[in-house]
JSON list of C-alpha atoms in Angstrom, two decimals:
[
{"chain": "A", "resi": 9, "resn": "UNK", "atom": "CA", "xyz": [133.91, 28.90, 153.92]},
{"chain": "A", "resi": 10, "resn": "UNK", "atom": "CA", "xyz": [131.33, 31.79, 153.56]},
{"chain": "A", "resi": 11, "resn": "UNK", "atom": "CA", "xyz": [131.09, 33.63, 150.07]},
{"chain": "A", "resi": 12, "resn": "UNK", "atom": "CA", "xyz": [132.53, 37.36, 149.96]},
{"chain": "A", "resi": 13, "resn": "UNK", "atom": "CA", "xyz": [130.83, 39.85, 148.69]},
{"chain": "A", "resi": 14, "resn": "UNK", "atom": "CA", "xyz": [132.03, 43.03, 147.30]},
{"chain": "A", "resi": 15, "resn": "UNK", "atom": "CA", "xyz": [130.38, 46.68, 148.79]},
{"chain": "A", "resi": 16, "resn": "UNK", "atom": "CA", "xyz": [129.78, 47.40, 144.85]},
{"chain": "A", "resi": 17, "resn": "UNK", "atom": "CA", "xyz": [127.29, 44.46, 144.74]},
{"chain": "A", "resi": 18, "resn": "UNK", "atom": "CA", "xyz": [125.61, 44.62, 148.05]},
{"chain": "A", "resi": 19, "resn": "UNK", "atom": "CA", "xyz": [121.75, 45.55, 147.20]},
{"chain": "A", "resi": 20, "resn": "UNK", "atom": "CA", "xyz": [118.53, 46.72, 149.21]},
{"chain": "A", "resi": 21, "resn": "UNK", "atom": "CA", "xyz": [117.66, 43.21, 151.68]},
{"chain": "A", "resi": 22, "resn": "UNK", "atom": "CA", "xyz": [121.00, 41.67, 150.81]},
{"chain": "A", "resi": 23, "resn": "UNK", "atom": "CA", "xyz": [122.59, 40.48, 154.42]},
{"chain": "A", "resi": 24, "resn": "UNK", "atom": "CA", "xyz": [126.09, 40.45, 154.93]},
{"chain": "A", "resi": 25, "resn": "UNK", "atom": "CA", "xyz": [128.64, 40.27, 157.72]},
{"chain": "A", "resi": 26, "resn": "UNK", "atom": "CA", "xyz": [131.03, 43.54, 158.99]},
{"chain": "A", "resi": 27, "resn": "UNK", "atom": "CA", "xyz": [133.18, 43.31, 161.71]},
{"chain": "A", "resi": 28, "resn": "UNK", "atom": "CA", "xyz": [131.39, 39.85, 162.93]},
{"chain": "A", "resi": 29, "resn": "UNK", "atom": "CA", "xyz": [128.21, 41.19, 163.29]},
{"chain": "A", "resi": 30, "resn": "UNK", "atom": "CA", "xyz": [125.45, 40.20, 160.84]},
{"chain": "A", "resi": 31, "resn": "UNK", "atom": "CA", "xyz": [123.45, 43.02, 158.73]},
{"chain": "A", "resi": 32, "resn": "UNK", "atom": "CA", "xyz": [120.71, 43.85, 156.62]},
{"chain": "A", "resi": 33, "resn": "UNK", "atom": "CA", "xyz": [121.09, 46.40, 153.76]},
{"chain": "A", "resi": 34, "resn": "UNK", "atom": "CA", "xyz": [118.21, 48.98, 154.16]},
{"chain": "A", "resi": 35, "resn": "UNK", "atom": "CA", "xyz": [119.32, 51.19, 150.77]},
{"chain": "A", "resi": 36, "resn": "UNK", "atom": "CA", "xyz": [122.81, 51.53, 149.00]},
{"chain": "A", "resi": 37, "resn": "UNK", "atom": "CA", "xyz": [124.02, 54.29, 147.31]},
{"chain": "A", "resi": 38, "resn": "UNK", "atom": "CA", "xyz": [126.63, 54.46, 144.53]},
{"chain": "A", "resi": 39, "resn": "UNK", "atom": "CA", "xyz": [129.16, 57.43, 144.46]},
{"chain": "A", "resi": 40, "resn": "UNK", "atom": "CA", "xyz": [131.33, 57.45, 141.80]},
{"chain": "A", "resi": 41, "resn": "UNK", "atom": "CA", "xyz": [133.84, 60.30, 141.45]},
{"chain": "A", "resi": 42, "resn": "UNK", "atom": "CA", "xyz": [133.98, 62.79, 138.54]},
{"chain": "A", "resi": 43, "resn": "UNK", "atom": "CA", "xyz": [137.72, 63.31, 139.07]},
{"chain": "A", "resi": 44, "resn": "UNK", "atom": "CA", "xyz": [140.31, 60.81, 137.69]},
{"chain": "A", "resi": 45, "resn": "UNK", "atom": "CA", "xyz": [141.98, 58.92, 140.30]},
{"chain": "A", "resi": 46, "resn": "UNK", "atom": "CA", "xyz": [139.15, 59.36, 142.63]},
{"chain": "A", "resi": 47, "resn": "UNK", "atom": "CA", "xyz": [137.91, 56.10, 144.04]},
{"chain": "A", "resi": 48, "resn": "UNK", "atom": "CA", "xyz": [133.90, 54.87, 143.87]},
{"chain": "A", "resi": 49, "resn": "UNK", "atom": "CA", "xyz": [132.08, 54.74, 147.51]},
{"chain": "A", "resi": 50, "resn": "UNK", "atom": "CA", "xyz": [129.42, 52.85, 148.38]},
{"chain": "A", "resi": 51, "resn": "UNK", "atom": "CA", "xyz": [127.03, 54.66, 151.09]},
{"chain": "A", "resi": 52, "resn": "UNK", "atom": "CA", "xyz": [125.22, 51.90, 152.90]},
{"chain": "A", "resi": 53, "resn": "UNK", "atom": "CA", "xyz": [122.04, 51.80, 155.21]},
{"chain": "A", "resi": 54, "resn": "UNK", "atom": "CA", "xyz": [122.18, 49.00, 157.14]},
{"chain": "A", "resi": 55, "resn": "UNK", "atom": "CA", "xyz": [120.49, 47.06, 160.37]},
{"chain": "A", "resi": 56, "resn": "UNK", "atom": "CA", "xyz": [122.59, 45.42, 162.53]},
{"chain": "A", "resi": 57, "resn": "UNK", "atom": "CA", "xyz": [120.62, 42.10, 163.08]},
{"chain": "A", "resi": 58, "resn": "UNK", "atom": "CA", "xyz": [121.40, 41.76, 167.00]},
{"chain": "A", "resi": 59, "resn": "UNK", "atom": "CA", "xyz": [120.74, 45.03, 168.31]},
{"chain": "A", "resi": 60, "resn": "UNK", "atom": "CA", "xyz": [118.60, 46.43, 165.68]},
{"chain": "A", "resi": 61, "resn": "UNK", "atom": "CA", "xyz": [120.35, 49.74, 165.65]},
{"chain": "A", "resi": 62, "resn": "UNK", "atom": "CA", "xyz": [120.20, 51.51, 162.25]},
{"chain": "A", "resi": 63, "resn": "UNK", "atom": "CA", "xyz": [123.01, 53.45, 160.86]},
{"chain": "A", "resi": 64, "resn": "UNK", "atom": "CA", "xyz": [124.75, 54.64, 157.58]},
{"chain": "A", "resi": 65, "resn": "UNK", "atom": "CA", "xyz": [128.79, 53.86, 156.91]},
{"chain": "A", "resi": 66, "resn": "UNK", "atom": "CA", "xyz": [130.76, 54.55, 153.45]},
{"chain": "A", "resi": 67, "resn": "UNK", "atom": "CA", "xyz": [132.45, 51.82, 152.28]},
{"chain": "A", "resi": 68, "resn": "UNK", "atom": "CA", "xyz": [135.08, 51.40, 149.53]},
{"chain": "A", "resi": 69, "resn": "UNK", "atom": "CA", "xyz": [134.05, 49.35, 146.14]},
{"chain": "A", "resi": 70, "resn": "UNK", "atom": "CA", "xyz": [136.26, 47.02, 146.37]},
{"chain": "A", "resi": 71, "resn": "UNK", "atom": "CA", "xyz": [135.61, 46.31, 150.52]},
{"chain": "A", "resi": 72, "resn": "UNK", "atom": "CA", "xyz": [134.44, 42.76, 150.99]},
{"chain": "A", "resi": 73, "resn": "UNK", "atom": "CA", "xyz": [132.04, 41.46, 153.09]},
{"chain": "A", "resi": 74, "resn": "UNK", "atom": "CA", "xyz": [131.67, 37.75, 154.59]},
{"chain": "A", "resi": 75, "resn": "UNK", "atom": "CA", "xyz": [127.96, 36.12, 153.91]},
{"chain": "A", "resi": 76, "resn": "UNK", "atom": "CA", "xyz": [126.29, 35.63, 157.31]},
{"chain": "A", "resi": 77, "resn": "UNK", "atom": "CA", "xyz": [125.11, 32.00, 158.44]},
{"chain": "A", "resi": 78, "resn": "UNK", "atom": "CA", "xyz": [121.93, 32.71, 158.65]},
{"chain": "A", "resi": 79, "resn": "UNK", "atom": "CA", "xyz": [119.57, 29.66, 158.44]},
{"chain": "A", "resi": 80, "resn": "UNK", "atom": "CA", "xyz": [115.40, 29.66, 157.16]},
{"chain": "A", "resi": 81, "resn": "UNK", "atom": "CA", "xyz": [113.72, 28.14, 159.76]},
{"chain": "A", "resi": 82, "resn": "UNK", "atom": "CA", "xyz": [109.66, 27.41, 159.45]},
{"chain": "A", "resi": 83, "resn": "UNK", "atom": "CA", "xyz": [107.46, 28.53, 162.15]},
{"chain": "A", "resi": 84, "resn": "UNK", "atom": "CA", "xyz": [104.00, 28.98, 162.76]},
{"chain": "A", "resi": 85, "resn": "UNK", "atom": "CA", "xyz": [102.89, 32.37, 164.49]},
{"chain": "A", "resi": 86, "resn": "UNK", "atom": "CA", "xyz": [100.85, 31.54, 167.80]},
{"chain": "A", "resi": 87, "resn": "UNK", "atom": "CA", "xyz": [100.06, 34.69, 169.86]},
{"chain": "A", "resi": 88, "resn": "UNK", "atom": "CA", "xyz": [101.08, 38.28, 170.53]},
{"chain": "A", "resi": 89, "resn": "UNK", "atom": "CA", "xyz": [101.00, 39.85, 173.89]},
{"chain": "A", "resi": 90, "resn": "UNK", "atom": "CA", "xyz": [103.02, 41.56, 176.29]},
{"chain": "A", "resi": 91, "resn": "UNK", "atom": "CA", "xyz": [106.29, 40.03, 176.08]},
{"chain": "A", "resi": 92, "resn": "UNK", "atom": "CA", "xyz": [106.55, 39.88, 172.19]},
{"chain": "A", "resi": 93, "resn": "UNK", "atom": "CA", "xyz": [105.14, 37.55, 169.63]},
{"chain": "A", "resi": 94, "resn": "UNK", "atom": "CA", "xyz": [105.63, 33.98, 170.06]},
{"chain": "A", "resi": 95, "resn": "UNK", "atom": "CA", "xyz": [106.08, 31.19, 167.28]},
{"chain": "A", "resi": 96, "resn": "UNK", "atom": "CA", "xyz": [106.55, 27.66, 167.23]},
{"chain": "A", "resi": 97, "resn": "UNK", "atom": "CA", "xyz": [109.86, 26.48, 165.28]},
{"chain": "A", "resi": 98, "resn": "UNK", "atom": "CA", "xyz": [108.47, 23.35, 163.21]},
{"chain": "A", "resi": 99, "resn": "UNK", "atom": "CA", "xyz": [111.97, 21.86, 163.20]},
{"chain": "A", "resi": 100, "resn": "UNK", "atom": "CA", "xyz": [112.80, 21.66, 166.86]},
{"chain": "A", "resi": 101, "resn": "UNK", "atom": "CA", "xyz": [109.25, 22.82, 168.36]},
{"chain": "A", "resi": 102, "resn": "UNK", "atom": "CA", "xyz": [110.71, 25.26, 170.42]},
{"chain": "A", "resi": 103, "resn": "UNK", "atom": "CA", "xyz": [108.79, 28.77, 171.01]},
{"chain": "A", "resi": 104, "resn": "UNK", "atom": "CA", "xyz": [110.56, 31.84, 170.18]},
{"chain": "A", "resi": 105, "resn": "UNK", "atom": "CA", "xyz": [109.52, 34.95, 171.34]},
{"chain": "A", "resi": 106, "resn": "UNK", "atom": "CA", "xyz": [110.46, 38.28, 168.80]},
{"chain": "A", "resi": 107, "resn": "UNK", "atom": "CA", "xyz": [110.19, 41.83, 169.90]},
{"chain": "A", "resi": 108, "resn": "UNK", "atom": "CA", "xyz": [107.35, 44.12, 168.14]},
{"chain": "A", "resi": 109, "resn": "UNK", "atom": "CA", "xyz": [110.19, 46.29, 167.21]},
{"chain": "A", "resi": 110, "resn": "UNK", "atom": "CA", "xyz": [111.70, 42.98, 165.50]},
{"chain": "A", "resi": 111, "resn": "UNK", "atom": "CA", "xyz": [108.61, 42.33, 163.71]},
{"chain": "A", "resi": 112, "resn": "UNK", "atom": "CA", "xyz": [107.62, 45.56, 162.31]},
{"chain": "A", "resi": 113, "resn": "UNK", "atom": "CA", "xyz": [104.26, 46.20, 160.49]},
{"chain": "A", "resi": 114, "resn": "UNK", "atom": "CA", "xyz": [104.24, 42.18, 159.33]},
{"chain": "A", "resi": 115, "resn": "UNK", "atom": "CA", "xyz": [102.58, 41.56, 162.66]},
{"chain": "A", "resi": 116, "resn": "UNK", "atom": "CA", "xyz": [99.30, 43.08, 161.15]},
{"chain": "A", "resi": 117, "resn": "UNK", "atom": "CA", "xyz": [99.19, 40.32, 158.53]},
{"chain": "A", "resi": 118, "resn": "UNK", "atom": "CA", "xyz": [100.27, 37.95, 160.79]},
{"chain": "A", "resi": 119, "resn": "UNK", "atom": "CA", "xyz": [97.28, 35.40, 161.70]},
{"chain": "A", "resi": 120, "resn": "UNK", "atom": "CA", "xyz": [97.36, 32.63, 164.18]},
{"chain": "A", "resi": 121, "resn": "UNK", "atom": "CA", "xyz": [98.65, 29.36, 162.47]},
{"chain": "A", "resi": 122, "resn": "UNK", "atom": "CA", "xyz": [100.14, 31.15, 159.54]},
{"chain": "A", "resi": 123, "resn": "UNK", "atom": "CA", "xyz": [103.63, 29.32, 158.54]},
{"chain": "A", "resi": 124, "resn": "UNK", "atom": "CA", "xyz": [106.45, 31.53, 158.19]},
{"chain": "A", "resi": 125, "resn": "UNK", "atom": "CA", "xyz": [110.10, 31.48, 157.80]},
{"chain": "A", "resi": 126, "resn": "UNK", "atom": "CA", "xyz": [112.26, 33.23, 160.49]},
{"chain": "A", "resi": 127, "resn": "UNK", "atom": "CA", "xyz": [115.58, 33.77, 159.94]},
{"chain": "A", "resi": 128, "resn": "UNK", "atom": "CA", "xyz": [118.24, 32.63, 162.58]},
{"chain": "A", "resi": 129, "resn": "UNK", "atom": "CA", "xyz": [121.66, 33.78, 162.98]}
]
């Protein structure tokens, strides 16, 4: 069984799991209340993982969150062109293709043969 996590503890890069869906924590924010009784929020910005989509939700302290199964797979970074970037997975020598928009600014340091890990959900 997957580790929970509390919304207190979740960090910038931790990854978690709400409502199924895998996430990455983008920036958290602590808001603790200056009136007794009053309960501490944590303001997360997070990516969801599948779509990309970036958004910010409030969560409780105490909310929990599973761990995703996310598993670090090496690869080795072949070519870029119109369809994406494309990689070789080392453990199954399959070729996955990522998005630009999945890859960021890392595809400037990216060079051809350059062993990575990608992260699969």
């Amino acid at each position: 069984m997957a580790a929970l996590i509390d919304a207190i503890d979740v960090k910038r890069k931790t990854f978690f799991e709400f409502e199924k869906i895998p996430y990455l924590c983008l920036e958290a924010i602590v808001n603790t209340p200056t009136a007794r009784g009053g309960q501490t929020l944590v303001r997360l910005k997070m990516r969801n993982l599948l779509t990309n989509a970036v958004f910010e939700k409030s969560f409780k302290a105490n909310d929990k969150f599973k761990e995703p199964d996310l598993q670090l797979v090496p690869a080795s970074y072949l070519y870029s062109d119109g369809d994406g970037s494309h990689f070789l997975d080392q453990e199954s020598f399959e070729t996955l293709t990522l998005s630009e928009q999945m890859i960021g600014d890392a595809l400037d340091f990216l060079v051809e043969g350059a062993i990575i890990e990608l992260r699969k959900y």
